Coordinates of C-alpha atoms in Angstrom, one line a residue:
M3 CA 170.3 8.9 68.5
P4 CA 170.3 12.2 66.3
V5 CA 173.4 12.6 63.8
T6 CA 174.1 15.7 61.9
G7 CA 176.3 15.5 58.9
L8 CA 176.7 13.7 55.5
L9 CA 177.3 10.3 56.6
S10 CA 174.5 8.0 57.5
H11 CA 174.2 7.0 61.3
R12 CA 175.5 3.6 60.5
H13 CA 178.5 4.7 58.3
N14 CA 178.9 7.3 60.9
M15 CA 179.3 4.7 63.8
H16 CA 181.3 2.6 61.5
L17 CA 183.8 5.0 61.0
I18 CA 184.4 5.8 64.7
S19 CA 184.4 2.3 65.7
R20 CA 187.4 1.6 63.6
C21 CA 189.2 5.1 64.5
N22 CA 192.4 4.4 66.8
Y23 CA 191.3 7.6 68.7
A24 CA 188.5 8.6 70.9
P25 CA 185.3 9.6 69.0
L26 CA 185.0 13.1 67.7
I27 CA 181.9 14.4 69.8
L28 CA 180.5 17.7 69.2
L29 CA 177.7 19.6 70.8
D30 CA 175.7 21.7 68.5
P31 CA 174.5 24.8 70.4
V32 CA 172.0 25.7 67.6
A33 CA 169.9 22.5 68.2
P34 CA 167.6 22.4 71.2
N35 CA 168.8 20.8 74.4
S36 CA 167.0 17.7 74.5
A37 CA 168.3 17.2 70.6
R38 CA 171.9 17.9 72.0
K39 CA 172.1 15.1 74.2
G40 CA 174.3 12.1 72.9
T41 CA 174.5 14.0 69.4
I42 CA 177.4 12.6 67.1
V43 CA 178.1 15.3 64.4
V44 CA 180.6 14.7 61.5
P45 CA 182.6 18.2 61.6
T46 CA 181.5 20.8 58.7
F47 CA 183.8 23.9 58.5
S48 CA 183.4 27.1 57.0
S49 CA 186.2 29.0 55.1
H50 CA 187.0 32.8 55.8
A51 CA 188.4 35.0 53.3
G52 CA 192.4 34.9 53.2
G53 CA 192.4 31.6 54.8
A54 CA 190.1 29.0 56.7
I55 CA 188.9 30.6 60.0
Y56 CA 186.7 27.6 61.3
S57 CA 183.1 27.9 62.3
R58 CA 182.6 28.3 66.0
R59 CA 179.1 27.0 65.8
R60 CA 180.3 23.6 66.8
Q61 CA 183.2 22.6 69.1
V62 CA 184.8 19.5 70.0
V63 CA 184.3 17.9 73.4
I64 CA 187.7 17.9 75.3
A65 CA 188.5 16.3 78.6
P66 CA 186.7 18.0 81.6
V67 CA 190.4 18.6 83.2
F68 CA 190.6 21.1 80.4
S69 CA 187.3 22.4 79.8
R70 CA 186.9 23.3 83.3
L71 CA 190.2 25.9 82.9
P72 CA 189.8 29.2 81.9
P73 CA 190.7 29.9 78.2
P74 CA 194.3 29.6 77.1
T75 CA 196.8 32.2 76.1
I76 CA 198.5 30.7 73.1
I77 CA 201.6 32.2 72.0
V78 CA 202.4 32.3 68.0
G79 CA 205.1 33.8 66.0
M80 CA 207.6 32.8 63.4
H81 CA 210.5 30.9 64.7
R82 CA 213.4 32.9 66.4
S83 CA 210.9 36.0 66.6
G84 CA 210.9 36.1 70.3
T85 CA 208.1 33.8 71.5
S86 CA 210.8 32.0 74.0
L87 CA 211.6 35.6 75.7
V88 CA 207.6 36.2 75.8
S89 CA 206.9 32.9 77.3
G90 CA 209.5 33.2 79.9
M91 CA 208.0 36.7 80.9
L92 CA 204.4 35.5 81.1
S93 CA 205.5 32.4 83.3
L94 CA 207.3 34.8 85.8
M95 CA 204.1 36.6 86.1
G96 CA 201.7 33.4 86.7
V97 CA 201.0 32.0 83.7
Y98 CA 201.4 28.2 83.4
L99 CA 202.8 27.6 80.1
D100 CA 205.5 24.9 80.5
P101 CA 206.0 22.2 83.5
A102 CA 209.5 22.4 83.3
F103 CA 209.4 26.2 84.0
P104 CA 210.2 26.9 87.9
R105 CA 207.6 28.3 89.8
I106 CA 208.2 31.5 91.4
A107 CA 207.4 32.9 94.9
G108 CA 208.4 35.6 97.0
D109 CA 211.7 37.4 96.2
A110 CA 213.3 34.7 94.1
R111 CA 214.8 35.7 90.5
V112 CA 215.4 33.7 87.4
V113 CA 218.7 33.7 85.7
P114 CA 218.0 33.7 82.0
P115 CA 218.9 30.5 80.1
G116 CA 222.3 30.5 78.6
P117 CA 223.3 30.4 74.8
L118 CA 222.7 27.0 74.2
M119 CA 219.1 27.0 75.5
R120 CA 218.7 30.3 73.4
K121 CA 219.6 29.1 70.4
N122 CA 217.4 25.9 70.6
G123 CA 214.3 27.7 72.3
Y124 CA 212.7 27.3 75.7
G125 CA 209.6 28.1 77.8
E126 CA 207.8 25.5 75.4
A127 CA 205.3 22.9 76.7
H128 CA 206.8 19.6 75.1
A129 CA 203.3 18.0 74.9
F130 CA 202.2 20.4 72.6
R131 CA 205.1 20.5 70.4
L132 CA 205.1 17.2 70.1
L133 CA 201.5 17.1 68.7
N134 CA 202.0 19.7 66.1
E135 CA 205.0 17.9 64.9
R136 CA 202.9 15.2 64.5
L137 CA 200.2 16.8 62.4
L138 CA 203.0 18.5 60.3
L139 CA 204.8 15.0 59.5
W140 CA 201.4 13.6 58.6
A141 CA 201.3 15.8 55.7
G142 CA 205.2 15.3 55.1
S143 CA 206.1 19.1 56.4
D144 CA 208.1 20.1 59.1
W145 CA 208.3 23.6 60.6
D146 CA 210.8 25.0 57.9
S147 CA 208.8 23.5 54.8
P148 CA 205.0 23.7 55.8
A149 CA 203.7 24.1 52.1
A150 CA 202.2 20.5 52.1
F151 CA 200.8 20.7 55.3
L152 CA 198.8 24.1 54.5
E153 CA 197.7 22.2 51.1
H154 CA 196.6 19.4 53.3
R155 CA 195.2 21.3 56.2
D156 CA 191.6 21.9 55.1
R157 CA 191.0 18.7 53.5
S158 CA 188.0 17.1 55.4
L159 CA 189.5 13.5 56.1
F160 CA 192.9 15.2 56.8
E161 CA 191.2 17.9 59.3
R162 CA 189.0 15.2 60.8
R163 CA 192.0 12.8 61.6
C164 CA 193.8 15.9 63.0
L165 CA 191.1 17.0 65.2
L166 CA 190.8 13.4 66.5
A167 CA 194.4 13.3 67.7
L168 CA 194.3 16.5 69.4
Q169 CA 190.7 15.7 71.2
S170 CA 192.3 12.4 72.2
A171 CA 195.2 13.8 73.7
T172 CA 193.5 16.0 76.1
F173 CA 192.2 12.7 77.6
A174 CA 195.8 11.2 77.7
G175 CA 198.9 12.8 76.7
L176 CA 198.5 16.6 77.4
K177 CA 196.3 15.7 80.3
R178 CA 199.3 13.6 81.8
D179 CA 202.4 15.7 80.6
F180 CA 201.3 19.1 80.5
L181 CA 199.2 19.4 83.7
E182 CA 201.8 17.1 85.7
G183 CA 203.2 20.5 86.9
V184 CA 200.1 21.5 88.6
P185 CA 199.1 19.6 91.9
R186 CA 195.6 18.5 91.4
A187 CA 194.4 20.3 94.5
Q188 CA 195.5 23.6 92.6
L189 CA 194.0 22.9 89.2
A190 CA 190.7 24.8 90.1
A191 CA 192.4 27.8 91.1
L192 CA 194.8 28.0 87.9
A193 CA 194.0 31.5 86.8
A194 CA 195.9 31.5 83.7
W195 CA 197.7 29.0 81.5
G196 CA 198.7 28.4 77.8
W197 CA 201.5 27.1 75.6
K198 CA 204.0 28.2 73.2
D199 CA 205.1 26.7 70.2
P200 CA 205.8 28.4 66.7
R201 CA 204.3 25.7 64.9
T202 CA 200.9 26.4 66.4
S203 CA 201.0 29.2 63.8
L204 CA 200.1 26.6 61.4
T205 CA 197.8 24.5 63.4
L206 CA 195.9 27.0 65.0
P207 CA 192.6 26.3 63.3
Y208 CA 192.5 22.9 65.0
W209 CA 193.3 24.3 68.2
L210 CA 190.6 26.6 68.1
Q211 CA 188.1 24.1 67.4
L212 CA 189.2 22.7 71.0
F213 CA 189.6 26.1 72.6
P214 CA 187.3 28.7 70.5
N215 CA 187.6 31.6 73.1
A216 CA 191.6 31.1 73.4
R217 CA 193.7 34.2 73.5
I218 CA 196.0 34.6 70.5
L219 CA 199.4 36.6 71.3
H220 CA 201.6 37.1 68.1
V221 CA 205.3 38.0 68.5
R222 CA 206.7 39.6 65.5
R223 CA 210.2 40.7 64.9
D224 CA 212.3 42.1 61.9
P225 CA 212.4 39.7 59.3
D226 CA 215.9 40.6 58.6
K227 CA 217.0 39.7 62.3
I228 CA 214.9 36.7 62.2
A229 CA 217.0 35.4 59.2
D230 CA 220.3 36.2 60.9
S231 CA 219.0 34.2 64.0
L232 CA 218.2 31.2 61.7
M233 CA 221.5 31.4 59.8
R234 CA 223.3 32.1 62.8
R235 CA 221.9 28.7 64.4
V236 CA 222.2 26.5 61.6
S237 CA 225.8 27.6 61.1
L238 CA 227.1 27.0 64.9
P239 CA 228.4 23.7 65.9
D240 CA 226.0 21.3 67.7
S241 CA 223.1 23.3 65.8
S242 CA 220.6 20.4 66.5
P243 CA 217.8 21.0 69.1
H244 CA 218.2 19.3 72.3
P245 CA 217.6 15.4 72.0
A246 CA 214.3 14.2 73.4
S247 CA 214.6 12.4 76.7
L248 CA 214.3 8.6 76.8
V249 CA 211.0 8.8 78.5
D250 CA 209.8 11.5 75.7
R251 CA 210.8 9.1 73.1
M252 CA 208.9 6.1 74.6
R253 CA 205.9 8.4 75.2
R254 CA 206.0 9.6 71.4
A255 CA 206.5 5.8 70.3
L256 CA 203.6 4.6 72.2
S257 CA 201.0 7.1 71.5
D258 CA 201.7 6.9 67.5
P259 CA 203.7 4.2 66.5
A260 CA 203.2 5.1 62.8
Y261 CA 204.4 8.6 63.5
T262 CA 207.7 6.8 65.0
L263 CA 208.1 4.5 62.1
R264 CA 207.7 7.2 59.6
A265 CA 210.1 9.2 61.3
V266 CA 212.8 6.7 61.7
R267 CA 212.2 5.8 57.7
R268 CA 212.8 9.6 57.0
R269 CA 215.7 9.8 59.3
I270 CA 217.5 7.2 57.3
G271 CA 216.2 8.0 53.9
L272 CA 214.2 5.0 53.3
D273 CA 210.7 6.9 52.8
P274 CA 210.6 8.7 49.4
A275 CA 207.6 10.6 50.5
Q276 CA 209.7 12.3 53.3
N277 CA 213.2 12.1 51.5
R278 CA 213.1 15.9 50.4
V279 CA 216.2 18.2 50.3
A280 CA 216.3 20.4 53.4
P281 CA 215.3 23.7 52.9
P282 CA 218.0 26.2 52.3
I283 CA 217.8 28.1 55.8
L284 CA 221.1 29.6 54.9
D285 CA 219.3 31.3 52.1
R286 CA 218.2 34.8 53.2
A287 CA 215.3 35.1 50.7
Y288 CA 214.1 31.6 51.8
C289 CA 214.0 32.7 55.5
H290 CA 212.1 36.1 54.3
K291 CA 209.6 33.5 52.7
L292 CA 209.3 31.3 55.6
T293 CA 208.9 34.3 58.0
E294 CA 206.1 35.8 55.5
Q295 CA 204.1 32.5 55.5
Y296 CA 204.1 32.2 59.3
V297 CA 203.1 36.0 59.9
D298 CA 200.4 35.5 57.3
E299 CA 198.8 32.7 59.1
C300 CA 199.0 34.5 62.3
I301 CA 197.5 37.8 61.3
R302 CA 194.5 36.1 59.6
Y303 CA 193.3 36.3 63.5
R304 CA 192.9 39.5 63.7
S305 CA 189.4 39.1 63.2
L306 CA 189.2 37.7 66.6
G307 CA 189.0 41.4 67.9
D308 CA 190.4 41.7 71.4
R309 CA 191.3 38.2 71.7
Y310 CA 194.5 38.8 69.6
T311 CA 197.2 41.0 70.0
E312 CA 200.6 41.6 68.5
I313 CA 203.7 42.6 69.9
H314 CA 207.2 43.0 68.4
Y315 CA 210.4 41.8 69.8
E316 CA 212.1 45.1 69.5
D317 CA 209.6 46.9 71.9
V318 CA 209.9 44.1 74.3
L319 CA 213.8 44.9 74.5
L320 CA 213.2 48.5 74.5
A321 CA 210.5 48.7 77.1
P322 CA 210.3 45.5 79.3
R323 CA 208.2 46.8 81.8
T324 CA 205.5 48.5 79.7
L325 CA 205.2 45.3 77.5
A326 CA 205.2 43.3 80.5
T327 CA 202.3 45.0 82.0
Q328 CA 200.6 44.9 78.6
I329 CA 200.9 41.1 77.8
A330 CA 199.8 40.4 81.7
E331 CA 196.7 42.5 80.8
F332 CA 195.9 40.6 77.9
A333 CA 196.5 37.2 79.1
G334 CA 193.9 38.2 82.1
I335 CA 196.1 37.9 85.0
E336 CA 196.6 40.4 87.8
T337 CA 200.2 40.8 88.2
T338 CA 202.1 42.9 90.8
P339 CA 205.0 45.2 90.7
R340 CA 207.1 42.6 91.7
G341 CA 206.2 40.3 89.2
I342 CA 206.6 43.1 86.3
E343 CA 209.9 44.1 87.6
R344 CA 210.9 40.2 87.9
A345 CA 209.8 39.9 84.2
A346 CA 211.5 42.9 82.9
A347 CA 214.9 41.5 84.6
F348 CA 214.3 38.4 82.7
V349 CA 214.7 40.4 79.6
T350 CA 217.7 42.8 80.8
Q351 CA 219.6 40.0 82.5
D352 CA 219.8 42.3 85.7
N353 CA 218.8 39.5 88.0
L354 CA 221.8 38.7 90.1
L355 CA 219.9 39.0 93.5
A356 CA 219.5 36.0 95.7
P357 CA 217.8 33.5 95.8
V358 CA 218.7 32.5 92.0
I359 CA 216.8 29.6 90.2
K360 CA 218.3 28.2 87.2
I361 CA 216.5 27.1 84.1
G362 CA 217.6 23.7 82.6
G363 CA 220.6 23.7 84.6
E364 CA 222.0 26.4 82.5
T365 CA 222.8 30.0 83.3
G366 CA 222.8 33.1 81.1
I367 CA 225.5 35.1 83.6
R368 CA 227.4 33.7 86.2
R369 CA 227.4 34.7 89.8
G370 CA 229.7 37.6 90.4
Q371 CA 229.8 38.7 87.0
K372 CA 228.9 42.3 86.4
A373 CA 225.1 42.6 85.7
G374 CA 224.3 45.1 83.1
S375 CA 221.5 46.3 81.1
Q376 CA 222.2 44.0 77.8
P377 CA 219.0 42.5 76.3
L378 CA 218.6 38.6 76.3
M379 CA 219.2 38.3 72.7
I380 CA 218.5 35.3 70.6

């Protein structure tokens, strides 16, 4: 069996046999077809000026159910920048992003999420978020303190561990939890899909090894407004995110017991490595610095050409129909005037026409309340 990489065949097989994840099997498109079959490759990556844009010469093998899907649209951007709003718009136009988001048909309209859901974010596929959280925690990081993860991200062993985790998830957790919202008979006809999680702004180099032809939709917002939103969320009562359901907690514990143990130790303060002072989100200067880190990570992918685009939250509020048309075209979907109007109504809250579908059992406005054109603020 041909082996590409720095490790010997015996050492390589020993490494894989002791790994808790599925083997990282890579196809080398440069090699002849006769040499590609059964090749096990130790991943090698190349750096790009300004950061690590990983070589697309080799692609990680993923579960067939994902490899048969069209390339995903990945929504990235700083927290509180409007990624949830854009995710909701795309979902209403037919992009599959979140199993919990209602599938819309006919003349049905959606009442936007209420204040609590807007505060904590929505339109987010939990399976992808949990994976991203796991990768950050392995480096001792969190969404609001990414420095340690960014320092570890390009280290060979850490890269390999993260890639193995993501690859294995396509055969198990992602396949089970994310695709559960699509009937098996409809998977082959799924025209557009993707996910939204601001943490992907940091982990994207790994995800692009699984989905090298993905489209990257970067949502930006005025840094001052982001800081206002972050500080407002922290200062509000009950500002913690929605607790995970019992099923989510059990799945997380079973899929990665070590992660769960570290999280428990961190929560009760018994893990010195994780016993850090909470980042000063109430410090405006810190919020600006954090936003700059996220934006810098995202704009590196401008080099992807027409597979990368940026939109601004403020533009979505000013011209929701125009932006809905633009993001639909970028995601590669054919939408209808009805779909565009539905997405625009989601932004303006002008959506009291029956039938009404609620998101998460919570409504942004009540039936009978006067409809206006106030934007869906976050």
